[in-house]
């Protein structure tokens, strides 16, 4: 499967961005991010059915993951952005019968990443 992430850019602290990831087929989807010098970090994810949605601790209340199955697109709405949210954001996928997890190695497919820069 090919994942195409988009929507990154430069935004001031307190601003918002919406990332998109196009993916055809039935997959459990997630967003991760990787800041310079840091390990890849789980941001948010959910099952194909939408029954299970999981957020990373530092994103709760600020980020919202959603999907439009008709468009085969997953979105990450990011509000109240902080400089520490600066990172390359990746969408990831695995077969839909697997649960959402926070471990990058448990995802089989990855997009190319989109850079989000939050200025102070």
PDB file of N, CA and C in Angstrom, residues 12-91:
ATOM      1  N   UNK A  12       2.722  29.396  13.644  1.00  0.00           N
ATOM      2  CA  UNK A  12       3.107  29.991  14.919  1.00  0.00           C
ATOM      3  C   UNK A  12       2.510  29.195  16.077  1.00  0.00           C
ATOM      4  N   UNK A  13       3.143  29.303  17.198  1.00  0.00           N
ATOM      5  CA  UNK A  13       2.628  28.646  18.403  1.00  0.00           C
ATOM      6  C   UNK A  13       1.197  29.092  18.657  1.00  0.00           C
ATOM      7  N   UNK A  14       0.361  28.132  19.004  1.00  0.00           N
ATOM      8  CA  UNK A  14      -1.053  28.398  19.210  1.00  0.00           C
ATOM      9  C   UNK A  14      -1.900  28.186  17.970  1.00  0.00           C
ATOM     10  N   UNK A  15      -1.249  28.025  16.841  1.00  0.00           N
ATOM     11  CA  UNK A  15      -1.963  27.837  15.587  1.00  0.00           C
ATOM     12  C   UNK A  15      -2.396  26.406  15.358  1.00  0.00           C
ATOM     13  N   UNK A  16      -2.944  26.177  14.165  1.00  0.00           N
ATOM     14  CA  UNK A  16      -3.481  24.861  13.823  1.00  0.00           C
ATOM     15  C   UNK A  16      -2.999  24.424  12.444  1.00  0.00           C
ATOM     16  N   UNK A  17      -2.950  23.127  12.277  1.00  0.00           N
ATOM     17  CA  UNK A  17      -2.680  22.520  10.983  1.00  0.00           C
ATOM     18  C   UNK A  17      -3.502  21.243  10.879  1.00  0.00           C
ATOM     19  N   UNK A  18      -3.810  20.856   9.646  1.00  0.00           N
ATOM     20  CA  UNK A  18      -4.456  19.571   9.436  1.00  0.00           C
ATOM     21  C   UNK A  18      -3.623  18.768   8.446  1.00  0.00           C
ATOM     22  N   UNK A  19      -3.225  17.607   8.892  1.00  0.00           N
ATOM     23  CA  UNK A  19      -2.476  16.693   8.044  1.00  0.00           C
ATOM     24  C   UNK A  19      -3.436  15.687   7.420  1.00  0.00           C
ATOM     25  N   UNK A  20      -3.086  15.249   6.239  1.00  0.00           N
ATOM     26  CA  UNK A  20      -3.887  14.250   5.539  1.00  0.00           C
ATOM     27  C   UNK A  20      -2.997  13.102   5.094  1.00  0.00           C
ATOM     28  N   UNK A  21      -3.590  11.928   5.043  1.00  0.00           N
ATOM     29  CA  UNK A  21      -2.858  10.757   4.569  1.00  0.00           C
ATOM     30  C   UNK A  21      -3.815   9.917   3.738  1.00  0.00           C
ATOM     31  N   UNK A  22      -3.502   9.762   2.487  1.00  0.00           N
ATOM     32  CA  UNK A  22      -4.330   8.968   1.585  1.00  0.00           C
ATOM     33  C   UNK A  22      -3.842   7.533   1.581  1.00  0.00           C
ATOM     34  N   UNK A  23      -4.788   6.613   1.782  1.00  0.00           N
ATOM     35  CA  UNK A  23      -4.439   5.197   1.811  1.00  0.00           C
ATOM     36  C   UNK A  23      -5.639   4.382   1.373  1.00  0.00           C
ATOM     37  N   UNK A  24      -5.515   3.603   0.345  1.00  0.00           N
ATOM     38  CA  UNK A  24      -6.621   2.781  -0.125  1.00  0.00           C
ATOM     39  C   UNK A  24      -6.619   1.436   0.598  1.00  0.00           C
ATOM     40  N   UNK A  25      -7.804   0.914   0.867  1.00  0.00           N
ATOM     41  CA  UNK A  25      -7.903  -0.384   1.513  1.00  0.00           C
ATOM     42  C   UNK A  25      -8.243  -0.304   2.986  1.00  0.00           C
ATOM     43  N   UNK A  26      -8.370  -1.466   3.579  1.00  0.00           N
ATOM     44  CA  UNK A  26      -8.735  -1.566   4.997  1.00  0.00           C
ATOM     45  C   UNK A  26      -7.491  -1.687   5.852  1.00  0.00           C
ATOM     46  N   UNK A  27      -7.235  -0.661   6.639  1.00  0.00           N
ATOM     47  CA  UNK A  27      -6.041  -0.657   7.468  1.00  0.00           C
ATOM     48  C   UNK A  27      -6.305  -0.002   8.806  1.00  0.00           C
ATOM     49  N   UNK A  28      -5.624  -0.473   9.808  1.00  0.00           N
ATOM     50  CA  UNK A  28      -5.498   0.266  11.040  1.00  0.00           C
ATOM     51  C   UNK A  28      -4.465   1.360  10.771  1.00  0.00           C
ATOM     52  N   UNK A  29      -4.813   2.593  11.107  1.00  0.00           N
ATOM     53  CA  UNK A  29      -3.981   3.738  10.726  1.00  0.00           C
ATOM     54  C   UNK A  29      -3.483   4.470  11.953  1.00  0.00           C
ATOM     55  N   UNK A  30      -2.344   5.097  11.812  1.00  0.00           N
ATOM     56  CA  UNK A  30      -1.788   5.867  12.917  1.00  0.00           C
ATOM     57  C   UNK A  30      -0.900   6.978  12.386  1.00  0.00           C
ATOM     58  N   UNK A  31      -0.696   7.959  13.248  1.00  0.00           N
ATOM     59  CA  UNK A  31       0.287   9.014  12.987  1.00  0.00           C
ATOM     60  C   UNK A  31       1.399   8.893  14.026  1.00  0.00           C
ATOM     61  N   UNK A  32       2.607   9.058  13.551  1.00  0.00           N
ATOM     62  CA  UNK A  32       3.774   9.138  14.407  1.00  0.00           C
ATOM     63  C   UNK A  32       4.509  10.426  14.067  1.00  0.00           C
ATOM     64  N   UNK A  33       5.422  10.802  14.936  1.00  0.00           N
ATOM     65  CA  UNK A  33       6.259  11.944  14.626  1.00  0.00           C
ATOM     66  C   UNK A  33       7.682  11.684  15.114  1.00  0.00           C
ATOM     67  N   UNK A  34       8.591  12.371  14.478  1.00  0.00           N
ATOM     68  CA  UNK A  34       9.997  12.209  14.828  1.00  0.00           C
ATOM     69  C   UNK A  34      10.667  13.576  14.804  1.00  0.00           C
ATOM     70  N   UNK A  35      11.095  14.007  15.975  1.00  0.00           N
ATOM     71  CA  UNK A  35      11.813  15.269  16.106  1.00  0.00           C
ATOM     72  C   UNK A  35      13.317  14.999  16.012  1.00  0.00           C
ATOM     73  N   UNK A  36      14.087  15.992  15.636  1.00  0.00           N
ATOM     74  CA  UNK A  36      15.541  15.797  15.511  1.00  0.00           C
ATOM     75  C   UNK A  36      16.142  15.273  16.809  1.00  0.00           C
ATOM     76  N   UNK A  37      16.886  14.193  16.696  1.00  0.00           N
ATOM     77  CA  UNK A  37      17.558  13.632  17.851  1.00  0.00           C
ATOM     78  C   UNK A  37      16.680  12.826  18.785  1.00  0.00           C
ATOM     79  N   UNK A  38      15.431  12.631  18.409  1.00  0.00           N
ATOM     80  CA  UNK A  38      14.507  11.886  19.273  1.00  0.00           C
ATOM     81  C   UNK A  38      13.973  10.659  18.558  1.00  0.00           C
ATOM     82  N   UNK A  39      13.454   9.742  19.343  1.00  0.00           N
ATOM     83  CA  UNK A  39      12.858   8.543  18.770  1.00  0.00           C
ATOM     84  C   UNK A  39      11.489   8.855  18.171  1.00  0.00           C
ATOM     85  N   UNK A  40      11.090   7.997  17.262  1.00  0.00           N
ATOM     86  CA  UNK A  40       9.764   8.159  16.663  1.00  0.00           C
ATOM     87  C   UNK A  40       8.706   7.957  17.740  1.00  0.00           C
ATOM     88  N   UNK A  41       7.750   8.862  17.774  1.00  0.00           N
ATOM     89  CA  UNK A  41       6.758   8.911  18.852  1.00  0.00           C
ATOM     90  C   UNK A  41       5.352   8.735  18.302  1.00  0.00           C
ATOM     91  N   UNK A  42       4.569   7.949  19.000  1.00  0.00           N
ATOM     92  CA  UNK A  42       3.177   7.745  18.612  1.00  0.00           C
ATOM     93  C   UNK A  42       2.381   9.015  18.870  1.00  0.00           C
ATOM     94  N   UNK A  43       1.564   9.400  17.902  1.00  0.00           N
ATOM     95  CA  UNK A  43       0.710  10.586  18.028  1.00  0.00           C
ATOM     96  C   UNK A  43      -0.748  10.180  18.237  1.00  0.00           C
ATOM     97  N   UNK A  44      -1.285   9.432  17.310  1.00  0.00           N
ATOM     98  CA  UNK A  44      -2.682   9.013  17.394  1.00  0.00           C
ATOM     99  C   UNK A  44      -2.935   7.899  16.387  1.00  0.00           C
ATOM    100  N   UNK A  45      -3.983   7.114  16.652  1.00  0.00           N
ATOM    101  CA  UNK A  45      -4.310   6.055  15.718  1.00  0.00           C
ATOM    102  C   UNK A  45      -5.690   5.517  15.978  1.00  0.00           C
ATOM    103  N   UNK A  46      -6.260   4.818  14.976  1.00  0.00           N
ATOM    104  CA  UNK A  46      -7.518   4.146  15.213  1.00  0.00           C
ATOM    105  C   UNK A  46      -7.702   2.972  14.271  1.00  0.00           C
ATOM    106  N   UNK A  47      -8.601   2.126  14.701  1.00  0.00           N
ATOM    107  CA  UNK A  47      -8.902   0.926  13.940  1.00  0.00           C
ATOM    108  C   UNK A  47      -9.710   1.265  12.702  1.00  0.00           C
ATOM    109  N   UNK A  48      -9.779   0.338  11.779  1.00  0.00           N
ATOM    110  CA  UNK A  48     -10.544   0.539  10.542  1.00  0.00           C
ATOM    111  C   UNK A  48     -11.998   0.884  10.854  1.00  0.00           C
ATOM    112  N   UNK A  49     -12.570   0.206  11.824  1.00  0.00           N
ATOM    113  CA  UNK A  49     -13.975   0.440  12.175  1.00  0.00           C
ATOM    114  C   UNK A  49     -14.176   1.734  12.938  1.00  0.00           C
ATOM    115  N   UNK A  50     -13.093   2.282  13.467  1.00  0.00           N
ATOM    116  CA  UNK A  50     -13.229   3.467  14.298  1.00  0.00           C
ATOM    117  C   UNK A  50     -13.605   3.168  15.732  1.00  0.00           C
ATOM    118  N   UNK A  51     -13.715   1.894  16.064  1.00  0.00           N
ATOM    119  CA  UNK A  51     -14.145   1.527  17.410  1.00  0.00           C
ATOM    120  C   UNK A  51     -13.084   1.844  18.458  1.00  0.00           C
ATOM    121  N   UNK A  52     -11.848   1.873  18.049  1.00  0.00           N
ATOM    122  CA  UNK A  52     -10.769   2.132  19.009  1.00  0.00           C
ATOM    123  C   UNK A  52      -9.927   3.292  18.501  1.00  0.00           C
ATOM    124  N   UNK A  53      -9.852   4.338  19.304  1.00  0.00           N
ATOM    125  CA  UNK A  53      -9.049   5.518  18.987  1.00  0.00           C
ATOM    126  C   UNK A  53      -8.095   5.746  20.148  1.00  0.00           C
ATOM    127  N   UNK A  54      -6.850   5.958  19.818  1.00  0.00           N
ATOM    128  CA  UNK A  54      -5.826   6.111  20.851  1.00  0.00           C
ATOM    129  C   UNK A  54      -5.019   7.363  20.552  1.00  0.00           C
ATOM    130  N   UNK A  55      -4.685   8.095  21.596  1.00  0.00           N
ATOM    131  CA  UNK A  55      -3.844   9.286  21.468  1.00  0.00           C
ATOM    132  C   UNK A  55      -2.624   9.166  22.364  1.00  0.00           C
ATOM    133  N   UNK A  56      -1.535   9.753  21.903  1.00  0.00           N
ATOM    134  CA  UNK A  56      -0.380   9.891  22.767  1.00  0.00           C
ATOM    135  C   UNK A  56      -0.696  10.879  23.876  1.00  0.00           C
ATOM    136  N   UNK A  57      -0.039  10.740  25.002  1.00  0.00           N
ATOM    137  CA  UNK A  57      -0.394  11.536  26.173  1.00  0.00           C
ATOM    138  C   UNK A  57      -0.273  13.035  25.933  1.00  0.00           C
ATOM    139  N   UNK A  58       0.743  13.473  25.269  1.00  0.00           N
ATOM    140  CA  UNK A  58       0.958  14.910  25.102  1.00  0.00           C
ATOM    141  C   UNK A  58       0.063  15.522  24.036  1.00  0.00           C
ATOM    142  N   UNK A  59      -0.695  14.709  23.326  1.00  0.00           N
ATOM    143  CA  UNK A  59      -1.565  15.192  22.267  1.00  0.00           C
ATOM    144  C   UNK A  59      -3.030  15.254  22.682  1.00  0.00           C
ATOM    145  N   UNK A  60      -3.357  14.601  23.767  1.00  0.00           N
ATOM    146  CA  UNK A  60      -4.759  14.536  24.170  1.00  0.00           C
ATOM    147  C   UNK A  60      -5.319  15.928  24.395  1.00  0.00           C
ATOM    148  N   UNK A  61      -6.488  16.154  23.821  1.00  0.00           N
ATOM    149  CA  UNK A  61      -7.147  17.435  23.963  1.00  0.00           C
ATOM    150  C   UNK A  61      -6.731  18.470  22.938  1.00  0.00           C
ATOM    151  N   UNK A  62      -5.642  18.221  22.228  1.00  0.00           N
ATOM    152  CA  UNK A  62      -5.185  19.179  21.215  1.00  0.00           C
ATOM    153  C   UNK A  62      -5.266  18.607  19.801  1.00  0.00           C
ATOM    154  N   UNK A  63      -5.056  17.321  19.677  1.00  0.00           N
ATOM    155  CA  UNK A  63      -5.063  16.680  18.360  1.00  0.00           C
ATOM    156  C   UNK A  63      -6.300  15.801  18.222  1.00  0.00           C
ATOM    157  N   UNK A  64      -6.803  15.733  16.999  1.00  0.00           N
ATOM    158  CA  UNK A  64      -7.936  14.862  16.707  1.00  0.00           C
ATOM    159  C   UNK A  64      -7.659  14.081  15.436  1.00  0.00           C
ATOM    160  N   UNK A  65      -7.766  12.775  15.530  1.00  0.00           N
ATOM    161  CA  UNK A  65      -7.608  11.926  14.356  1.00  0.00           C
ATOM    162  C   UNK A  65      -8.974  11.537  13.843  1.00  0.00           C
ATOM    163  N   UNK A  66      -9.111  11.510  12.543  1.00  0.00           N
ATOM    164  CA  UNK A  66     -10.380  11.126  11.943  1.00  0.00           C
ATOM    165  C   UNK A  66     -10.101  10.493  10.580  1.00  0.00           C
ATOM    166  N   UNK A  67     -11.114   9.893  10.033  1.00  0.00           N
ATOM    167  CA  UNK A  67     -10.918   9.301   8.707  1.00  0.00           C
ATOM    168  C   UNK A  67     -12.195   9.414   7.900  1.00  0.00           C
ATOM    169  N   UNK A  68     -12.018   9.475   6.616  1.00  0.00           N
ATOM    170  CA  UNK A  68     -13.121   9.478   5.668  1.00  0.00           C
ATOM    171  C   UNK A  68     -12.899   8.263   4.776  1.00  0.00           C
ATOM    172  N   UNK A  69     -13.600   7.192   5.073  1.00  0.00           N
ATOM    173  CA  UNK A  69     -13.379   5.958   4.340  1.00  0.00           C
ATOM    174  C   UNK A  69     -13.777   6.084   2.878  1.00  0.00           C
ATOM    175  N   UNK A  70     -14.746   6.944   2.589  1.00  0.00           N
ATOM    176  CA  UNK A  70     -15.152   7.142   1.203  1.00  0.00           C
ATOM    177  C   UNK A  70     -14.022   7.749   0.381  1.00  0.00           C
ATOM    178  N   UNK A  71     -13.185   8.544   1.046  1.00  0.00           N
ATOM    179  CA  UNK A  71     -12.052   9.182   0.370  1.00  0.00           C
ATOM    180  C   UNK A  71     -10.741   8.463   0.649  1.00  0.00           C
ATOM    181  N   UNK A  72     -10.819   7.384   1.426  1.00  0.00           N
ATOM    182  CA  UNK A  72      -9.601   6.658   1.799  1.00  0.00           C
ATOM    183  C   UNK A  72      -8.546   7.594   2.384  1.00  0.00           C
ATOM    184  N   UNK A  73      -8.972   8.477   3.237  1.00  0.00           N
ATOM    185  CA  UNK A  73      -8.079   9.492   3.785  1.00  0.00           C
ATOM    186  C   UNK A  73      -8.210   9.553   5.302  1.00  0.00           C
ATOM    187  N   UNK A  74      -7.059   9.677   5.936  1.00  0.00           N
ATOM    188  CA  UNK A  74      -6.995   9.852   7.381  1.00  0.00           C
ATOM    189  C   UNK A  74      -6.492  11.267   7.657  1.00  0.00           C
ATOM    190  N   UNK A  75      -7.075  11.904   8.640  1.00  0.00           N
ATOM    191  CA  UNK A  75      -6.714  13.281   8.954  1.00  0.00           C
ATOM    192  C   UNK A  75      -6.174  13.373  10.385  1.00  0.00           C
ATOM    193  N   UNK A  76      -5.314  14.346  10.585  1.00  0.00           N
ATOM    194  CA  UNK A  76      -4.857  14.682  11.928  1.00  0.00           C
ATOM    195  C   UNK A  76      -5.015  16.189  12.088  1.00  0.00           C
ATOM    196  N   UNK A  77      -6.012  16.579  12.839  1.00  0.00           N
ATOM    197  CA  UNK A  77      -6.227  17.995  13.131  1.00  0.00           C
ATOM    198  C   UNK A  77      -5.421  18.340  14.366  1.00  0.00           C
ATOM    199  N   UNK A  78      -4.535  19.307  14.220  1.00  0.00           N
ATOM    200  CA  UNK A  78      -3.653  19.694  15.322  1.00  0.00           C
ATOM    201  C   UNK A  78      -3.946  21.132  15.702  1.00  0.00           C
ATOM    202  N   UNK A  79      -4.384  21.326  16.929  1.00  0.00           N
ATOM    203  CA  UNK A  79      -4.695  22.659  17.445  1.00  0.00           C
ATOM    204  C   UNK A  79      -3.766  23.011  18.603  1.00  0.00           C
ATOM    205  N   UNK A  80      -3.732  24.286  18.930  1.00  0.00           N
ATOM    206  CA  UNK A  80      -2.903  24.762  20.041  1.00  0.00           C
ATOM    207  C   UNK A  80      -1.480  24.235  19.928  1.00  0.00           C
ATOM    208  N   UNK A  81      -0.922  24.368  18.756  1.00  0.00           N
ATOM    209  CA  UNK A  81       0.400  23.811  18.511  1.00  0.00           C
ATOM    210  C   UNK A  81       1.472  24.519  19.338  1.00  0.00           C
ATOM    211  N   UNK A  82       2.456  23.743  19.737  1.00  0.00           N
ATOM    212  CA  UNK A  82       3.556  24.230  20.561  1.00  0.00           C
ATOM    213  C   UNK A  82       4.881  24.009  19.810  1.00  0.00           C
ATOM    214  N   UNK A  83       5.892  24.767  20.138  1.00  0.00           N
ATOM    215  CA  UNK A  83       7.195  24.539  19.475  1.00  0.00           C
ATOM    216  C   UNK A  83       7.681  23.101  19.615  1.00  0.00           C
ATOM    217  N   UNK A  84       7.349  22.457  20.706  1.00  0.00           N
ATOM    218  CA  UNK A  84       7.795  21.076  20.900  1.00  0.00           C
ATOM    219  C   UNK A  84       7.043  20.079  20.020  1.00  0.00           C
ATOM    220  N   UNK A  85       6.039  20.556  19.304  1.00  0.00           N
ATOM    221  CA  UNK A  85       5.360  19.698  18.325  1.00  0.00           C
ATOM    222  C   UNK A  85       6.111  19.663  16.996  1.00  0.00           C
ATOM    223  N   UNK A  86       7.143  20.461  16.875  1.00  0.00           N
ATOM    224  CA  UNK A  86       7.928  20.472  15.650  1.00  0.00           C
ATOM    225  C   UNK A  86       8.550  19.106  15.402  1.00  0.00           C
ATOM    226  N   UNK A  87       8.293  18.553  14.234  1.00  0.00           N
ATOM    227  CA  UNK A  87       8.768  17.209  13.900  1.00  0.00           C
ATOM    228  C   UNK A  87       8.354  16.873  12.479  1.00  0.00           C
ATOM    229  N   UNK A  88       8.889  15.777  11.998  1.00  0.00           N
ATOM    230  CA  UNK A  88       8.368  15.175  10.776  1.00  0.00           C
ATOM    231  C   UNK A  88       7.268  14.209  11.194  1.00  0.00           C
ATOM    232  N   UNK A  89       6.120  14.365  10.599  1.00  0.00           N
ATOM    233  CA  UNK A  89       4.964  13.533  10.939  1.00  0.00           C
ATOM    234  C   UNK A  89       4.777  12.480   9.850  1.00  0.00           C
ATOM    235  N   UNK A  90       4.592  11.258  10.300  1.00  0.00           N
ATOM    236  CA  UNK A  90       4.427  10.125   9.394  1.00  0.00           C
ATOM    237  C   UNK A  90       3.080   9.454   9.631  1.00  0.00           C
ATOM    238  N   UNK A  91       2.443   9.053   8.551  1.00  0.00           N
ATOM    239  CA  UNK A  91       1.298   8.171   8.700  1.00  0.00           C
ATOM    240  C   UNK A  91       1.769   6.736   8.489  1.00  0.00           C
TER     241      UNK A  91
END
